[in-house]
């Protein structure tokens, strides 16, 4: 039996992300990955059962990293404004420092893999954020709305700014580059919209 080589495994993960982001799920294959990583196809099966297992494991690895960064310094008992501001800063930092992972998760979010990965991820993030939201409502710092409405107002604007940055333009083709000032201006409007 062949043993795992951490360096090769990391290279395979990097190449898999690149290929998935560049060619999408339909244009990705284990054969293409083996060639890009300069390993034999048999080597891939030391690490992964099949293509689906590889994609799921990538999602789990990078999802865990994202959750860890998102929760850095975060306490669910913070004031709503302070906690949301920290969430925005942490999330923005992670995505801006990891553009390949950001594009991978954007791609992943429109596939059945997203649900599988979300179900396998530990519930720590969901639990912390539930306590944060509940505390903010109880302290009358957050209006009570369905989760989908909350998420759409609280985080979709952040991810749109990041997407504009990656594309280098906003709607209508106007050049766009991320700035903390733009983030703060947007966040202020989000907080205002979510206050009772």
Coordinates of C-alpha atoms in Angstrom, one line a residue:
X1 CA 0.0 0.0 0.0
X2 CA 1.3 3.4 -0.9
X3 CA 1.6 6.0 1.8
X4 CA 0.4 9.6 1.8
X5 CA 2.8 12.4 1.0
X6 CA 1.7 15.7 2.6
X7 CA 3.6 17.8 0.0
X8 CA 1.9 15.9 -2.9
X9 CA -1.5 16.1 -1.1
X10 CA -1.2 19.9 -0.7
X11 CA -0.1 20.3 -4.4
X12 CA -3.1 18.1 -5.5
X13 CA -5.5 20.3 -3.4
X14 CA -4.0 23.5 -4.9
X15 CA -4.3 22.2 -8.5
X16 CA -7.8 20.9 -7.8
X17 CA -9.0 24.3 -6.7
X18 CA -7.4 26.0 -9.7
X19 CA -8.9 23.5 -12.2
X20 CA -12.4 23.7 -10.5
X21 CA -12.4 27.5 -10.6
X22 CA -11.1 27.7 -14.1
X23 CA -13.1 24.9 -15.7
X24 CA -16.0 24.3 -13.4
X25 CA -17.3 21.0 -12.2
X26 CA -18.2 19.7 -15.6
X27 CA -14.7 20.5 -17.0
X28 CA -12.9 18.9 -14.1
X29 CA -11.7 15.3 -14.0
X30 CA -9.3 13.2 -11.9
X31 CA -7.3 12.6 -15.1
X32 CA -6.9 16.4 -15.7
X33 CA -6.0 16.8 -12.0
X34 CA -3.3 14.1 -12.1
X35 CA -1.7 15.7 -15.1
X36 CA -1.8 19.3 -13.6
X37 CA -0.3 18.0 -10.3
X38 CA 2.2 15.9 -12.2
X39 CA 1.2 12.7 -10.3
X40 CA -0.2 9.4 -11.5
X41 CA -4.0 9.0 -11.4
X42 CA -3.4 6.1 -8.9
X43 CA -1.8 8.6 -6.5
X44 CA -5.1 10.6 -6.3
X45 CA -6.9 7.5 -5.1
X46 CA -4.6 7.3 -2.1
X47 CA -6.2 10.6 -0.9
X48 CA -9.7 10.5 -2.3
X49 CA -12.3 7.8 -3.1
X50 CA -13.4 9.6 -6.2
X51 CA -14.1 13.1 -7.7
X52 CA -17.1 13.7 -5.4
X53 CA -15.0 12.8 -2.3
X54 CA -12.2 15.1 -3.4
X55 CA -14.6 18.1 -3.9
X56 CA -16.3 17.3 -0.6
X57 CA -13.0 17.2 1.2
X58 CA -11.8 20.4 -0.4
X59 CA -15.1 22.0 0.8
X60 CA -14.6 20.7 4.3
X61 CA -10.9 21.8 4.5
X62 CA -11.6 25.3 3.3
X63 CA -14.9 25.7 5.0
X64 CA -13.2 24.9 8.3
X65 CA -10.5 27.5 7.6
X66 CA -13.2 30.0 6.7
X67 CA -15.1 29.4 9.9
X68 CA -12.0 29.6 12.1
X69 CA -11.1 33.0 10.6
X70 CA -14.7 34.3 10.8
X71 CA -14.8 33.5 14.5
X72 CA -11.4 35.0 15.4
X73 CA -12.0 37.4 18.3
X74 CA -15.7 37.0 18.0
X75 CA -17.9 36.6 21.1
X76 CA -21.7 36.0 20.6
X77 CA -22.4 38.3 23.6
X78 CA -20.9 41.3 21.8
X79 CA -23.2 44.1 20.9
X80 CA -24.8 43.6 17.5
X81 CA -23.0 46.4 15.9
X82 CA -19.6 45.4 17.3
X83 CA -20.1 41.7 16.4
X84 CA -21.4 42.4 12.9
X85 CA -18.5 44.7 12.2
X86 CA -16.0 42.1 13.4
X87 CA -17.8 39.5 11.2
X88 CA -17.5 41.7 8.2
X89 CA -13.8 42.4 8.8
X90 CA -13.0 38.7 9.4
X91 CA -15.0 37.5 6.4
X92 CA -13.5 40.2 4.1
X93 CA -10.0 39.4 5.2
X94 CA -10.5 35.7 4.6
X95 CA -12.0 36.2 1.1
X96 CA -9.6 38.9 0.0
X97 CA -6.6 36.9 1.1
X98 CA -7.9 33.7 -0.4
X99 CA -9.4 34.6 -3.8
X100 CA -9.1 31.1 -5.2
X101 CA -11.1 29.7 -2.2
X102 CA -13.6 32.5 -2.6
X103 CA -14.3 31.6 -6.2
X104 CA -14.4 27.9 -5.3
X105 CA -17.1 28.6 -2.6
X106 CA -19.0 30.8 -5.0
X107 CA -19.0 27.9 -7.5
X108 CA -19.8 25.4 -4.9
X109 CA -22.8 27.3 -3.5
X110 CA -24.8 26.5 -6.7
X111 CA -24.3 22.7 -6.5
X112 CA -25.5 19.8 -4.4
X113 CA -22.0 19.6 -2.8
X114 CA -22.8 22.7 -0.8
X115 CA -25.6 21.0 1.1
X116 CA -23.5 17.9 1.7
X117 CA -20.6 19.9 3.0
X118 CA -22.8 22.1 5.2
X119 CA -24.3 19.0 6.8
X120 CA -20.9 17.5 7.5
X121 CA -19.4 20.7 8.9
X122 CA -19.4 21.0 12.7
X123 CA -22.3 23.0 14.2
X124 CA -20.0 25.4 16.1
X125 CA -20.5 28.2 13.7
X126 CA -24.2 27.9 13.5
X127 CA -24.5 27.7 17.3
X128 CA -22.4 30.7 17.9
X129 CA -24.2 32.8 15.3
X130 CA -27.6 31.7 16.6
X131 CA -26.7 32.8 20.1
X132 CA -25.4 36.1 18.7
X133 CA -28.6 36.8 16.8
X134 CA -30.8 35.8 19.7
X135 CA -28.9 38.0 22.1
X136 CA -29.1 41.0 19.7
X137 CA -32.9 40.6 19.4
X138 CA -33.3 40.2 23.2
X139 CA -31.2 43.4 23.8
X140 CA -33.4 45.2 21.2
X141 CA -30.3 45.8 18.9
X142 CA -31.7 43.7 16.0
X143 CA -35.1 43.6 14.4
X144 CA -36.6 40.1 14.4
X145 CA -36.9 38.8 10.8
X146 CA -36.7 35.4 9.1
X147 CA -33.1 34.1 8.8
X148 CA -33.2 34.5 5.0
X149 CA -34.1 38.2 5.3
X150 CA -31.4 38.7 8.0
X151 CA -28.7 37.0 5.9
X152 CA -29.6 38.9 2.7
X153 CA -29.4 42.2 4.5
X154 CA -26.5 41.4 6.9
X155 CA -24.0 39.6 4.5
X156 CA -25.1 39.8 0.9
X157 CA -23.8 43.4 0.5
X158 CA -20.4 42.3 1.8
X159 CA -20.1 39.5 -0.7
X160 CA -21.3 41.7 -3.5
X161 CA -18.5 44.2 -2.7
X162 CA -16.0 41.4 -2.7
X163 CA -17.3 40.0 -6.0
X164 CA -17.1 43.5 -7.6
X165 CA -13.5 43.7 -6.3
X166 CA -12.5 40.3 -7.9
X167 CA -14.2 41.3 -11.1
X168 CA -12.5 44.8 -11.0
X169 CA -15.8 46.5 -11.8
X170 CA -19.3 47.1 -10.4
X171 CA -22.5 46.9 -12.3
X172 CA -22.4 48.8 -15.5
X173 CA -18.7 48.3 -15.9
X174 CA -17.6 51.0 -13.6
X175 CA -14.1 50.2 -12.3
X176 CA -14.1 49.0 -8.7
X177 CA -11.5 48.3 -6.1
X178 CA -12.1 47.2 -2.5
X179 CA -11.5 49.7 0.2
X180 CA -12.2 49.8 4.0
X181 CA -14.0 53.1 3.5
X182 CA -16.5 51.5 1.1
X183 CA -16.9 48.5 3.4
X184 CA -17.6 50.8 6.4
X185 CA -20.1 52.9 4.4
X186 CA -22.0 49.8 3.3
X187 CA -21.8 48.3 6.8
X188 CA -23.3 51.4 8.4
X189 CA -26.3 51.2 6.1
X190 CA -26.7 47.5 6.9
X191 CA -26.6 48.1 10.6
X192 CA -29.1 50.9 10.2
X193 CA -31.4 48.6 8.2
X194 CA -31.3 45.9 10.9
X195 CA -31.8 48.0 14.0
X196 CA -35.4 48.1 15.4

